[in-house]
Coordinates of C-alpha atoms and ligand atoms in Angstrom, one line a residue:
X273 CA 135.3 100.3 103.2
X274 CA 136.2 100.7 106.9
X275 CA 135.5 97.8 109.2
X276 CA 133.0 99.8 111.2
X277 CA 131.1 100.8 108.1
X278 CA 131.1 97.2 106.9
X279 CA 129.7 96.0 110.2
X280 CA 126.9 98.7 110.0
X281 CA 125.9 97.7 106.4
X282 CA 125.9 94.0 107.3
X283 CA 123.7 94.8 110.3
X284 CA 121.3 96.8 108.1
X285 CA 121.2 94.0 105.6
X286 CA 120.4 91.5 108.3
X287 CA 117.6 93.8 109.5
X288 CA 116.2 94.0 106.0
X289 CA 116.3 90.2 105.7
X290 CA 114.6 89.8 109.0
X291 CA 111.9 92.2 107.9
X292 CA 111.4 90.4 104.6
X293 CA 111.2 87.1 106.5
X294 CA 108.6 88.5 108.8
X295 CA 106.6 89.8 105.9
X296 CA 106.7 86.4 104.2
X297 CA 105.5 84.6 107.3
X298 CA 102.8 87.2 107.6
X299 CA 101.6 86.8 104.0
X300 CA 101.6 83.0 104.3
X301 CA 99.5 83.3 107.4
X302 CA 97.1 85.6 105.5
X303 CA 97.0 83.1 102.6
X304 CA 96.2 80.1 104.9
X305 CA 93.5 82.1 106.7
X306 CA 92.2 83.1 103.3
X307 CA 91.8 79.5 102.2
X308 CA 90.3 78.6 105.6
X309 CA 87.9 81.5 105.3
X310 CA 86.8 80.4 101.8
X311 CA 86.1 76.9 103.1
X312 CA 84.1 78.2 106.1
X313 CA 82.2 80.6 103.9
X314 CA 81.3 77.8 101.5
X315 CA 79.9 75.7 104.3
X316 CA 78.0 78.6 105.9
X317 CA 76.5 79.5 102.5
X318 CA 75.3 75.9 102.1
X319 CA 73.6 76.1 105.5
X320 CA 72.1 79.5 104.6
X321 CA 70.7 78.0 101.4
X322 CA 69.0 75.3 103.4
X323 CA 67.5 77.9 105.8
X324 CA 66.4 80.2 103.0
X325 CA 65.0 77.2 101.0
X326 CA 63.0 75.8 103.9
X327 CA 61.6 79.2 105.0
X328 CA 60.8 80.0 101.4
X329 CA 58.8 76.7 101.0
X330 CA 56.9 77.2 104.3
X331 CA 56.0 80.8 103.2
X332 CA 54.5 79.4 100.0
X333 CA 51.9 77.4 102.1
X334 CA 48.7 79.3 102.2
X335 CA 47.3 77.7 105.3
X336 CA 50.0 78.8 107.8
X337 CA 49.1 81.1 110.7
X338 CA 50.0 84.8 110.4
X339 CA 52.3 84.6 113.5
X340 CA 54.1 81.5 112.0
X341 CA 54.4 83.4 108.7
X342 CA 56.0 86.4 110.5
X343 CA 58.5 84.1 112.1
X344 CA 59.5 82.5 108.8
X345 CA 59.8 86.0 107.2
X346 CA 62.1 87.0 110.0
X347 CA 64.1 83.9 109.6
X348 CA 64.4 84.5 105.9
X349 CA 65.4 88.1 106.3
X350 CA 68.1 87.3 108.9
X351 CA 69.5 84.5 106.7
X352 CA 69.7 87.0 103.9
X353 CA 71.5 89.5 106.1
X354 CA 74.0 86.7 107.0
X355 CA 74.5 86.0 103.3
X356 CA 75.2 89.7 102.7
X357 CA 77.8 89.7 105.4
X358 CA 79.4 86.5 104.2
X359 CA 79.6 87.9 100.6
X360 CA 81.3 91.0 101.9
X361 CA 83.8 88.9 103.7
X362 CA 84.5 86.8 100.6
X363 CA 85.4 89.9 98.6
X364 CA 88.0 90.7 101.2
X365 CA 89.9 87.5 100.6
X366 CA 89.2 87.0 96.9
X367 CA 92.0 87.7 94.5
X368 CA 90.6 86.6 91.2
X369 CA 89.6 89.5 88.9
X370 CA 88.6 88.7 85.3
X371 CA 87.3 91.4 83.0
X372 CA 84.5 90.5 80.5
X373 CA 82.7 92.7 78.0
X374 CA 79.3 93.1 79.6
X375 CA 75.8 94.6 78.9
X376 CA 75.7 96.8 82.0
X377 CA 71.9 97.1 81.9
X378 CA 71.5 93.3 82.0
X379 CA 73.8 93.2 85.0
X380 CA 71.8 96.0 86.8
X381 CA 68.6 94.1 86.1
X382 CA 70.1 91.0 87.6
X383 CA 71.2 93.0 90.7
X384 CA 67.6 94.3 91.1
X385 CA 66.3 90.7 90.8
X386 CA 68.7 89.5 93.5
X387 CA 67.4 92.3 95.8
X388 CA 63.8 91.5 94.9
X389 CA 62.9 90.0 98.3
X390 CA 64.1 93.1 100.2
X391 CA 62.5 95.4 97.7
X392 CA 59.1 93.7 97.7
X393 CA 58.9 93.1 101.5
X394 CA 59.5 96.8 102.1
X395 CA 57.2 97.8 99.2
X396 CA 59.9 99.8 97.5
X397 CA 59.5 101.0 93.9
X398 CA 62.4 100.7 91.6
X399 CA 62.6 103.2 88.7
X400 CA 65.1 102.5 86.0
X401 CA 66.3 105.1 83.6
X402 CA 68.9 103.6 81.2
X403 CA 70.9 105.3 78.5
X404 CA 70.4 103.0 75.5
X405 CA 73.6 104.1 73.8
X406 CA 75.9 102.6 76.3
X407 CA 78.4 100.2 74.7
X408 CA 79.5 97.0 76.3
X409 CA 81.7 97.7 79.3
X410 CA 84.8 95.7 80.3
X411 CA 84.2 94.6 83.9
X412 CA 84.5 91.8 86.4
X413 CA 80.8 90.9 86.5
X414 CA 80.7 89.3 89.9
X415 CA 82.5 92.2 91.5
X416 CA 80.5 94.9 89.8
X417 CA 77.3 93.0 90.7
X418 CA 78.4 93.0 94.3
X419 CA 79.2 96.7 94.3
X420 CA 75.8 97.7 92.8
X421 CA 73.9 95.4 95.1
X422 CA 75.6 97.0 98.1
X423 CA 74.4 100.4 96.9
X424 CA 70.8 99.1 96.3
X425 CA 70.7 97.5 99.7
X426 CA 71.9 100.7 101.4
X427 CA 69.0 102.5 99.7
X428 CA 66.6 99.8 100.8
X429 CA 67.8 100.4 104.4
X430 CA 67.5 104.2 104.0
X431 CA 64.0 104.4 102.7
X432 CA 60.9 103.7 104.7
X433 CA 58.0 101.7 103.3
X434 CA 56.8 102.8 99.9
X435 CA 60.1 104.4 99.2
X436 CA 61.7 104.7 95.9
X437 CA 65.1 103.6 94.5
X438 CA 66.2 105.1 91.2
X439 CA 68.9 103.5 89.0
X440 CA 70.1 105.4 86.0
X441 CA 73.0 105.1 83.5
X442 CA 74.7 107.6 81.2
X443 CA 77.1 107.3 78.4
X444 CA 79.7 110.2 78.4
X445 CA 80.9 109.6 74.8
X446 CA 83.5 112.4 74.7
X447 CA 85.3 111.5 77.9
X448 CA 84.8 107.7 77.2
X449 CA 83.1 107.0 80.5
X450 CA 79.9 105.6 81.7
X451 CA 78.1 106.4 85.0
X452 CA 75.7 104.2 87.0
X453 CA 73.7 106.2 89.6
X454 CA 71.8 104.6 92.5
X455 CA 69.6 107.1 94.3
X456 CA 66.8 107.0 96.9
X457 CA 64.3 109.2 98.6
X458 CA 65.4 108.0 102.0
X459 CA 66.6 109.8 105.2
X460 CA 69.9 111.1 103.7
X461 CA 73.3 111.1 105.3
X462 CA 74.3 113.7 107.9
X463 CA 77.1 115.9 106.5
X464 CA 79.5 115.0 109.3
X465 CA 79.2 111.3 108.4
X466 CA 80.0 111.7 104.7
X467 CA 83.8 111.5 105.2
X468 CA 83.4 108.3 107.1
X469 CA 81.0 106.2 105.1
X470 CA 83.6 104.5 103.0
X471 CA 85.8 103.6 106.0
X472 CA 85.6 100.0 106.9
X473 CA 83.3 99.1 109.8
X474 CA 81.7 102.5 109.8
X475 CA 78.0 102.0 110.3
X476 CA 75.0 103.8 111.8
X477 CA 72.9 100.6 111.8
X478 CA 72.7 98.2 114.7
X479 CA 72.7 95.0 112.6
X480 CA 75.1 95.7 109.9
X481 CA 78.9 95.5 109.6
X482 CA 79.8 98.7 107.8
X483 CA 81.6 97.0 105.0
X484 CA 79.3 97.6 102.0
X485 CA 80.6 100.9 100.8
X486 CA 84.3 100.0 101.6
X487 CA 83.9 97.0 99.3
X488 CA 82.0 98.9 96.6
X489 CA 84.6 101.6 96.6
X490 CA 87.4 99.1 96.4
X491 CA 85.8 97.3 93.5
X492 CA 85.1 100.5 91.5
X493 CA 88.7 101.6 92.1
X494 CA 90.0 98.3 90.8
X495 CA 88.1 99.1 87.6
X496 CA 89.9 102.5 87.5
X497 CA 86.6 104.3 88.4
X498 CA 85.3 106.3 91.3
X499 CA 82.2 106.9 93.3
X500 CA 80.6 110.3 94.1
X501 CA 78.1 110.8 96.8
X502 CA 75.4 113.5 97.1
X503 CA 73.0 113.5 100.0
X504 CA 70.4 115.7 101.6
X505 CA 68.8 115.0 104.9
X506 CA 65.1 113.9 104.6
X507 CA 65.4 114.1 100.8
X508 CA 67.6 111.2 99.9
X509 CA 71.0 110.1 98.7
X510 CA 72.7 109.5 95.4
X511 CA 75.8 107.3 94.7
X512 CA 77.3 107.8 91.2
X513 CA 79.8 105.2 89.9
X514 CA 82.0 106.5 87.0
X515 CA 83.8 103.9 84.9
X516 CA 86.2 104.3 82.0
X517 CA 85.4 102.3 78.9
Ligands
ADP277 N1 71.7 105.4 100.6 C1 72.0 105.7 101.9 N2 71.2 106.5 102.6 C2 71.5 106.9 103.9 N3 72.7 106.5 104.5 C3 73.5 105.7 103.8 C4 73.2 105.3 102.5 N4 74.3 104.5 102.0 C5 75.2 104.5 103.1 N5 74.7 105.2 104.1 C6 75.4 105.4 105.4 O1 76.7 104.9 105.3 C7 77.0 103.9 106.3 C8 78.0 102.9 105.7 O2 77.4 102.1 104.7 P1 77.9 100.6 104.4 O3 79.4 100.7 104.3 O4 77.1 100.1 103.3 O5 77.7 99.9 105.8 P2 76.3 99.3 106.4 O6 75.2 99.4 105.4 O7 76.7 97.9 106.8 O8 76.0 100.2 107.6 C9 75.6 103.4 106.7 O9 75.6 102.8 107.9 C10 74.8 104.6 106.6 O10 74.9 105.4 107.7
MG278 MG1 75.5 98.6 103.5

């Protein structure tokens, strides 16, 4: 090899090493901030549990004034919103992903229970329509729970009082798939927004972060599945998760 060519290849190797080094420093930085974020999240969650617990206990008192009750309800709802945001942040840094054979209907019931406060306070009816033939599904339970809750909470945000959220499942035996559909009779999604709703930080709400669908989509893709959306203005929206089994 000629001297000039050798010099060029050494230079390009040096450049590659430099780039690799930079990437390593970057990933260590991400790792450290991930650990820090977990610690912060843990402490914030503990504080939120205190706020939610205290507000919850005061709300059980029958003798408190209506205006005080309203204040505590607002405190409770805001603390729950903070928890939702925090949980979304956790899933950005979390790397653990363990699959377990799961009864999907039990998991959906748990998701509905965890959204009970939001559902009850907005007087939303939940209609479940389960396909009893669904076999156990291999999923990461905490992640799938997170994805389904994000869809339910979006429906809660979309429907007005006395709205309806429908959750149904289907077993597609031939294609070895299952589907979980969360639909609502809310305001629907304008057609021009549909391409954006899965993009991180896209939101049309003043007090939300726009991470819910990004995370749900990521979780479902990690399970080798996908999400379909159908929506009609003033009629409602429907999010269908398809998972292989
Ligand atoms: N069920 C739904 N009905 C109407 N709009 C929805 C629904 N689900 C999602 N969207 C729209 O998609 C956007 C992004 O949703 P998401 O990623 O969960 O973020 P966020 O709920 O924080 O706004 C929402 O702001 C809303 O405009
Ligand atoms: Mg959301």
